[in-house]
PDB file of C-alpha atoms in Angstrom:
ATOM      1  CA  MET A 987       0.000   0.000   0.000  1.00 92.00           C
ATOM      2  CA  ARG A 988       1.399   3.375  -0.941  1.00 97.00           C
ATOM      3  CA  ILE A 989       0.596   6.928  -1.969  1.00 98.00           C
ATOM      4  CA  ILE A 990       0.654   7.487  -5.729  1.00 97.00           C
ATOM      5  CA  SER A 991      -0.080  11.215  -5.673  1.00 98.00           C
ATOM      6  CA  ILE A 992      -0.620  13.962  -3.094  1.00 98.00           C
ATOM      7  CA  ASN A 993      -3.140  16.544  -4.280  1.00 97.00           C
ATOM      8  CA  VAL A 994      -3.997  19.911  -2.768  1.00 96.00           C
ATOM      9  CA  GLY A 995      -5.955  23.010  -3.680  1.00 93.00           C
ATOM     10  CA  LEU A 996      -7.453  26.152  -2.203  1.00 89.00           C
ATOM     11  CA  PRO A 997     -11.132  27.065  -2.628  1.00 85.00           C
ATOM     12  CA  ARG A 998     -12.079  28.784  -5.859  1.00 86.00           C
ATOM     13  CA  LEU A 999     -15.211  30.418  -7.192  1.00 91.00           C
ATOM     14  CA  VAL A1000     -17.019  28.681 -10.046  1.00 86.00           C
ATOM     15  CA  VAL A1001     -20.274  29.472 -11.808  1.00 85.00           C
ATOM     16  CA  SER A1002     -22.895  26.717 -11.949  1.00 80.00           C
ATOM     17  CA  HIS A1003     -26.430  27.197 -13.274  1.00 79.00           C
ATOM     18  CA  GLY A1004     -26.007  30.943 -13.027  1.00 82.00           C
ATOM     19  CA  GLN A1005     -24.841  30.886  -9.404  1.00 86.00           C
ATOM     20  CA  THR A1006     -21.357  31.476  -8.033  1.00 90.00           C
ATOM     21  CA  VAL A1007     -20.188  28.661  -5.768  1.00 84.00           C
ATOM     22  CA  SER A1008     -17.061  28.378  -3.630  1.00 85.00           C
ATOM     23  CA  THR A1009     -15.520  24.919  -3.752  1.00 87.00           C
ATOM     24  CA  GLY A1010     -12.303  23.212  -2.715  1.00 87.00           C
ATOM     25  CA  ILE A1011     -12.841  20.140  -4.896  1.00 90.00           C
ATOM     26  CA  TYR A1012     -10.258  21.215  -7.460  1.00 92.00           C
ATOM     27  CA  LYS A1013      -6.986  19.529  -6.445  1.00 95.00           C
ATOM     28  CA  ALA A1014      -3.674  19.195  -8.264  1.00 95.00           C
ATOM     29  CA  PRO A1015      -0.650  16.958  -7.565  1.00 97.00           C
ATOM     30  CA  VAL A1016       2.291  18.454  -5.701  1.00 97.00           C
ATOM     31  CA  ALA A1017       5.888  17.279  -5.540  1.00 95.00           C
ATOM     32  CA  GLY A1018       8.069  16.835  -2.477  1.00 96.00           C
ATOM     33  CA  ARG A1019       7.238  16.420   1.162  1.00 97.00           C
ATOM     34  CA  VAL A1020       4.059  18.069   2.448  1.00 97.00           C
ATOM     35  CA  MET A1021       3.128  18.774   6.051  1.00 97.00           C
ATOM     36  CA  LEU A1022      -0.024  16.997   7.190  1.00 97.00           C
ATOM     37  CA  ARG A1023      -1.695  18.745  10.097  1.00 96.00           C
ATOM     38  CA  THR A1024      -4.731  17.932  12.233  1.00 94.00           C
ATOM     39  CA  LEU A1025      -7.202  19.583   9.858  1.00 93.00           C
ATOM     40  CA  ASN A1026      -5.567  19.333   6.421  1.00 92.00           C
ATOM     41  CA  LEU A1027      -2.429  19.327   4.319  1.00 95.00           C
ATOM     42  CA  ASP A1028      -0.413  22.487   3.880  1.00 94.00           C
ATOM     43  CA  GLY A1029      -1.657  24.183   0.718  1.00 93.00           C
ATOM     44  CA  ASP A1030      -5.096  22.613   0.998  1.00 90.00           C
ATOM     45  CA  ARG A1031      -8.361  23.926   2.408  1.00 82.00           C
ATOM     46  CA  GLN A1032     -12.061  23.076   2.302  1.00 78.00           C
ATOM     47  CA  ALA A1033     -14.622  25.654   1.244  1.00 59.00           C
ATOM     48  CA  ASP A1034     -17.788  24.777   3.184  1.00 65.00           C
ATOM     49  CA  LEU A1035     -16.784  23.656   6.664  1.00 60.00           C
ATOM     50  CA  THR A1036     -20.368  22.771   7.593  1.00 58.00           C
ATOM     51  CA  VAL A1037     -20.141  19.617   5.474  1.00 60.00           C
ATOM     52  CA  HIS A1038     -16.443  19.287   4.595  1.00 64.00           C
ATOM     53  CA  GLY A1039     -13.272  19.211   6.634  1.00 70.00           C
ATOM     54  CA  GLY A1040     -12.905  18.970  10.393  1.00 84.00           C
ATOM     55  CA  ARG A1041     -10.878  16.458  12.369  1.00 90.00           C
ATOM     56  CA  SER A1042     -12.650  13.397  10.973  1.00 94.00           C
ATOM     57  CA  LYS A1043     -12.171  14.585   7.370  1.00 94.00           C
ATOM     58  CA  ALA A1044      -8.624  15.902   7.417  1.00 95.00           C
ATOM     59  CA  VAL A1045      -7.581  13.799   4.411  1.00 96.00           C
ATOM     60  CA  TYR A1046      -9.666  12.370   1.592  1.00 96.00           C
ATOM     61  CA  VAL A1047      -8.288   9.148   0.095  1.00 98.00           C
ATOM     62  CA  TYR A1048      -9.197   7.684  -3.297  1.00 98.00           C
ATOM     63  CA  PRO A1049      -7.861   4.388  -4.695  1.00 98.00           C
ATOM     64  CA  SER A1050      -6.005   4.668  -7.989  1.00 97.00           C
ATOM     65  CA  GLU A1051      -7.498   1.316  -9.046  1.00 97.00           C
ATOM     66  CA  HIS A1052     -10.923   2.979  -9.339  1.00 97.00           C
ATOM     67  CA  TYR A1053      -9.736   5.227 -12.140  1.00 97.00           C
ATOM     68  CA  SER A1054      -9.793   2.374 -14.676  1.00 96.00           C
ATOM     69  CA  PHE A1055     -13.462   1.775 -13.827  1.00 97.00           C
ATOM     70  CA  TRP A1056     -14.328   5.426 -14.360  1.00 97.00           C
ATOM     71  CA  ARG A1057     -12.405   5.602 -17.637  1.00 96.00           C
ATOM     72  CA  GLN A1058     -14.722   2.882 -18.935  1.00 96.00           C
ATOM     73  CA  GLU A1059     -17.812   4.545 -17.445  1.00 95.00           C
ATOM     74  CA  LEU A1060     -16.899   8.038 -18.673  1.00 95.00           C
ATOM     75  CA  PRO A1061     -15.134   7.659 -22.021  1.00 93.00           C
ATOM     76  CA  GLY A1062     -13.500  10.821 -23.246  1.00 91.00           C
ATOM     77  CA  VAL A1063     -13.362  12.432 -19.796  1.00 93.00           C
ATOM     78  CA  GLU A1064      -9.881  13.396 -18.602  1.00 93.00           C
ATOM     79  CA  LEU A1065      -9.195  11.784 -15.226  1.00 96.00           C
ATOM     80  CA  PRO A1066      -5.921  13.005 -13.712  1.00 96.00           C
ATOM     81  CA  CYS A1067      -5.021  12.224 -10.108  1.00 96.00           C
ATOM     82  CA  GLY A1068      -7.098  14.407  -7.806  1.00 96.00           C
ATOM     83  CA  MET A1069     -10.108  14.446 -10.163  1.00 96.00           C
ATOM     84  CA  PHE A1070     -12.431  13.245  -7.403  1.00 96.00           C
ATOM     85  CA  GLY A1071     -11.146  15.898  -5.012  1.00 95.00           C
ATOM     86  CA  GLU A1072      -8.919  13.460  -3.145  1.00 97.00           C
ATOM     87  CA  ASN A1073      -5.808  14.456  -1.230  1.00 97.00           C
ATOM     88  CA  PHE A1074      -4.178  11.029  -1.441  1.00 98.00           C
ATOM     89  CA  THR A1075      -4.452   8.931  -4.590  1.00 98.00           C
ATOM     90  CA  VAL A1076      -3.374   5.524  -3.287  1.00 98.00           C
ATOM     91  CA  GLU A1077      -2.555   1.994  -4.402  1.00 97.00           C
ATOM     92  CA  GLY A1078      -3.601  -1.255  -2.671  1.00 93.00           C
ATOM     93  CA  PHE A1079      -5.751   0.552  -0.113  1.00 89.00           C
ATOM     94  CA  ASP A1080      -9.510   0.501  -0.751  1.00 93.00           C
ATOM     95  CA  GLU A1081     -12.970   0.495   0.828  1.00 96.00           C
ATOM     96  CA  SER A1082     -13.236  -3.292   1.037  1.00 95.00           C
ATOM     97  CA  ASN A1083      -9.937  -3.989   2.787  1.00 94.00           C
ATOM     98  CA  VAL A1084      -9.822  -1.259   5.442  1.00 96.00           C
ATOM     99  CA  ASN A1085     -11.917  -1.041   8.579  1.00 97.00           C
ATOM    100  CA  ILE A1086     -13.339   2.048  10.182  1.00 98.00           C
ATOM    101  CA  GLY A1087     -10.897   2.671  13.011  1.00 98.00           C
ATOM    102  CA  ASP A1088      -7.864   1.097  11.342  1.00 98.00           C
ATOM    103  CA  ARG A1089      -4.705   3.033  12.150  1.00 98.00           C
ATOM    104  CA  PHE A1090      -1.833   3.539   9.709  1.00 98.00           C
ATOM    105  CA  ARG A1091       1.611   5.106   9.524  1.00 98.00           C
ATOM    106  CA  VAL A1092       2.208   7.228   6.419  1.00 98.00           C
ATOM    107  CA  GLY A1093       5.522   9.035   6.161  1.00 97.00           C
ATOM    108  CA  SER A1094       6.084  10.486   9.629  1.00 97.00           C
ATOM    109  CA  THR A1095       2.331  10.718  10.376  1.00 98.00           C
ATOM    110  CA  GLU A1096      -0.237   8.424  11.965  1.00 98.00           C
ATOM    111  CA  VAL A1097      -3.807   8.437  10.661  1.00 98.00           C
ATOM    112  CA  THR A1098      -7.105   6.632  11.310  1.00 98.00           C
ATOM    113  CA  VAL A1099      -9.847   5.654   8.851  1.00 98.00           C
ATOM    114  CA  THR A1100     -13.079   7.403   9.842  1.00 98.00           C
ATOM    115  CA  GLU A1101     -15.856   7.279   7.211  1.00 97.00           C
ATOM    116  CA  PRO A1102     -16.740   6.893   3.520  1.00 97.00           C
ATOM    117  CA  ARG A1103     -17.097   9.944   1.311  1.00 96.00           C
ATOM    118  CA  MET A1104     -20.671  10.848   0.438  1.00 92.00           C
ATOM    119  CA  PRO A1105     -20.853  12.850  -2.801  1.00 89.00           C
ATOM    120  CA  CYS A1106     -22.308  16.358  -2.840  1.00 85.00           C
ATOM    121  CA  TYR A1107     -23.433  18.558  -5.728  1.00 83.00           C
ATOM    122  CA  LYS A1108     -19.927  19.970  -6.136  1.00 88.00           C
ATOM    123  CA  LEU A1109     -18.774  16.658  -7.583  1.00 91.00           C
ATOM    124  CA  GLY A1110     -21.422  17.246 -10.250  1.00 90.00           C
ATOM    125  CA  ILE A1111     -19.988  20.708 -10.864  1.00 90.00           C
ATOM    126  CA  LYS A1112     -16.478  19.280 -11.223  1.00 91.00           C
ATOM    127  CA  PHE A1113     -17.589  16.687 -13.778  1.00 93.00           C
ATOM    128  CA  GLY A1114     -20.152  18.927 -15.449  1.00 89.00           C
ATOM    129  CA  ARG A1115     -22.895  16.326 -15.041  1.00 88.00           C
ATOM    130  CA  ALA A1116     -25.447  15.787 -12.261  1.00 85.00           C
ATOM    131  CA  ASP A1117     -25.724  12.023 -12.838  1.00 92.00           C
ATOM    132  CA  ILE A1118     -22.217  11.465 -11.437  1.00 94.00           C
ATOM    133  CA  LEU A1119     -23.597  11.701  -7.878  1.00 93.00           C
ATOM    134  CA  LYS A1120     -25.918   8.712  -8.236  1.00 93.00           C
ATOM    135  CA  ARG A1121     -23.370   6.754 -10.241  1.00 94.00           C
ATOM    136  CA  PHE A1122     -20.604   7.490  -7.754  1.00 95.00           C
ATOM    137  CA  LEU A1123     -22.600   6.211  -4.776  1.00 93.00           C
ATOM    138  CA  ALA A1124     -24.009   3.209  -6.655  1.00 93.00           C
ATOM    139  CA  SER A1125     -20.506   2.150  -7.703  1.00 95.00           C
ATOM    140  CA  GLY A1126     -19.378   1.782  -4.091  1.00 94.00           C
ATOM    141  CA  ARG A1127     -16.128   3.460  -5.143  1.00 96.00           C
ATOM    142  CA  THR A1128     -16.489   6.289  -2.671  1.00 96.00           C
ATOM    143  CA  GLY A1129     -13.036   6.601  -1.199  1.00 97.00           C
ATOM    144  CA  PHE A1130     -12.780   7.463   2.485  1.00 97.00           C
ATOM    145  CA  TYR A1131     -11.550   9.974   5.031  1.00 97.00           C
ATOM    146  CA  LEU A1132      -8.724   9.924   7.553  1.00 97.00           C
ATOM    147  CA  SER A1133      -8.229  11.721  10.835  1.00 97.00           C
ATOM    148  CA  VAL A1134      -4.718  12.654  11.940  1.00 97.00           C
ATOM    149  CA  GLN A1135      -3.374  11.290  15.218  1.00 97.00           C
ATOM    150  CA  ARG A1136       0.189  12.448  14.690  1.00 97.00           C
ATOM    151  CA  GLU A1137       1.154  15.339  12.462  1.00 98.00           C
ATOM    152  CA  GLY A1138       4.126  15.004  10.159  1.00 98.00           C
ATOM    153  CA  GLU A1139       5.294  14.983   6.558  1.00 98.00           C
ATOM    154  CA  VAL A1140       4.081  12.843   3.672  1.00 98.00           C
ATOM    155  CA  GLU A1141       5.203  12.447   0.074  1.00 98.00           C
ATOM    156  CA  ALA A1142       4.095  10.616  -3.047  1.00 97.00           C
ATOM    157  CA  GLY A1143       5.691   7.168  -2.951  1.00 97.00           C
ATOM    158  CA  ASP A1144       5.391   6.809   0.828  1.00 98.00           C
ATOM    159  CA  ASP A1145       4.299   3.376   2.037  1.00 98.00           C
ATOM    160  CA  ILE A1146       1.070   3.050   4.004  1.00 98.00           C
ATOM    161  CA  GLU A1147       1.798   0.756   6.953  1.00 97.00           C
ATOM    162  CA  LEU A1148      -0.911  -0.806   9.111  1.00 97.00           C
ATOM    163  CA  ILE A1149      -0.293  -0.125  12.812  1.00 97.00           C
ATOM    164  CA  GLU A1150      -3.519  -1.374  14.355  1.00 97.00           C
ATOM    165  CA  ARG A1151      -6.517  -3.210  12.915  1.00 97.00           C
ATOM    166  CA  ASP A1152      -9.899  -2.278  14.405  1.00 96.00           C
ATOM    167  CA  GLU A1153     -11.322  -5.399  16.041  1.00 93.00           C
ATOM    168  CA  ASN A1154     -14.936  -4.601  15.090  1.00 93.00           C
ATOM    169  CA  ASN A1155     -14.159  -5.503  11.459  1.00 94.00           C
ATOM    170  CA  VAL A1156     -16.584  -3.024   9.889  1.00 97.00           C
ATOM    171  CA  THR A1157     -15.175  -1.923   6.558  1.00 97.00           C
ATOM    172  CA  VAL A1158     -15.690   1.377   4.780  1.00 98.00           C
ATOM    173  CA  ALA A1159     -17.657  -0.565   2.172  1.00 97.00           C
ATOM    174  CA  ASP A1160     -19.951  -1.916   4.914  1.00 97.00           C
ATOM    175  CA  ILE A1161     -20.926   1.614   5.968  1.00 97.00           C
ATOM    176  CA  THR A1162     -21.667   2.668   2.389  1.00 96.00           C
ATOM    177  CA  ARG A1163     -23.680  -0.516   1.812  1.00 95.00           C
ATOM    178  CA  LEU A1164     -25.755   0.096   4.950  1.00 95.00           C
ATOM    179  CA  TYR A1165     -26.491   3.638   3.838  1.00 93.00           C
ATOM    180  CA  ALA A1166     -27.203   2.985   0.160  1.00 90.00           C
ATOM    181  CA  ARG A1167     -28.679  -0.519  -0.072  1.00 86.00           C
ATOM    182  CA  ASP A1168     -28.814  -2.985   2.812  1.00 83.00           C
ATOM    183  CA  ARG A1169     -31.069  -1.113   5.185  1.00 81.00           C
ATOM    184  CA  ASP A1170     -32.227  -4.310   6.904  1.00 83.00           C
ATOM    185  CA  ASP A1171     -28.820  -5.505   8.113  1.00 90.00           C
ATOM    186  CA  ILE A1172     -29.575  -4.934  11.788  1.00 92.00           C
ATOM    187  CA  ASP A1173     -26.492  -6.721  13.086  1.00 93.00           C
ATOM    188  CA  MET A1174     -24.142  -4.593  11.011  1.00 94.00           C
ATOM    189  CA  MET A1175     -25.970  -1.409  12.017  1.00 94.00           C
ATOM    190  CA  ARG A1176     -25.471  -2.283  15.678  1.00 94.00           C
ATOM    191  CA  ARG A1177     -21.794  -2.873  15.048  1.00 95.00           C
ATOM    192  CA  ALA A1178     -21.566   0.472  13.236  1.00 95.00           C
ATOM    193  CA  VAL A1179     -23.150   2.313  16.158  1.00 95.00           C
ATOM    194  CA  ALA A1180     -20.451   0.870  18.449  1.00 94.00           C
ATOM    195  CA  LEU A1181     -17.554   2.204  16.358  1.00 96.00           C
ATOM    196  CA  GLU A1182     -15.667   4.879  18.279  1.00 95.00           C
ATOM    197  CA  ALA A1183     -13.850   6.102  15.166  1.00 96.00           C
ATOM    198  CA  LEU A1184     -17.065   6.582  13.177  1.00 97.00           C
ATOM    199  CA  PRO A1185     -18.225  10.219  13.512  1.00 96.00           C
ATOM    200  CA  ASP A1186     -21.261  10.946  15.704  1.00 94.00           C
ATOM    201  CA  SER A1187     -23.370  11.982  12.710  1.00 94.00           C
ATOM    202  CA  TRP A1188     -23.084   8.488  11.223  1.00 96.00           C
ATOM    203  CA  ARG A1189     -23.658   6.684  14.507  1.00 95.00           C
ATOM    204  CA  ASP A1190     -26.695   8.840  15.271  1.00 95.00           C
ATOM    205  CA  TYR A1191     -28.069   8.109  11.801  1.00 94.00           C
ATOM    206  CA  PHE A1192     -27.799   4.349  12.259  1.00 93.00           C
ATOM    207  CA  GLN A1193     -29.108   4.542  15.826  1.00 93.00           C
ATOM    208  CA  LYS A1194     -32.241   6.335  14.637  1.00 92.00           C
ATOM    209  CA  ARG A1195     -32.794   3.643  12.017  1.00 90.00           C
ATOM    210  CA  LEU A1196     -32.471   0.969  14.674  1.00 91.00           C
ATOM    211  CA  VAL A1197     -34.986   2.730  16.914  1.00 88.00           C
ATOM    212  CA  LYS A1198     -37.486   2.962  14.048  1.00 80.00           C
ATOM    213  CA  ARG A1199     -37.331  -0.792  13.645  1.00 71.00           C
TER     214      ARG A1199
END
């Protein structure tokens, strides 16, 4: 497991459907070592902090292996690293093989997997098509967020080393599946609610669904 590309970008103003929108989804690869802090990478910032950023979303990770899928789904669309707004484009590190709460060493940092990425309308702005939101979620290729336990420097090419595996064994893909499709998997919902690393908003969401049942 390793980082293929580190991508950063500051918020910019774009016009969509006649309205001006501020978005930080436009990222570009950077060379050399980059400081990763508690809230983001140096040179990177989120635009709308009510739904993006914060400690549980300091870094957005997207597997490089997913790009081949999207090249088939979206022929003719340029797909450079960072196209999905990710900070880390990675190899060998995806939604099905990492648990919520897994802890990793990357460069001189330590990070924890927290939650899947749920697409918002700004992904549609980036791709110039509203249908990408539904297709993105349905694909299960959401990528995921990391929180930062130890600040430090990272660089493209750095290995991603597992430090501690979360014993609850709830993968990122499990959380997305519970949200998007398998709404009757009560056992998995209970396990999700018990995850300390999963943000309160997710745990509250699943708890409310359990109560309704």
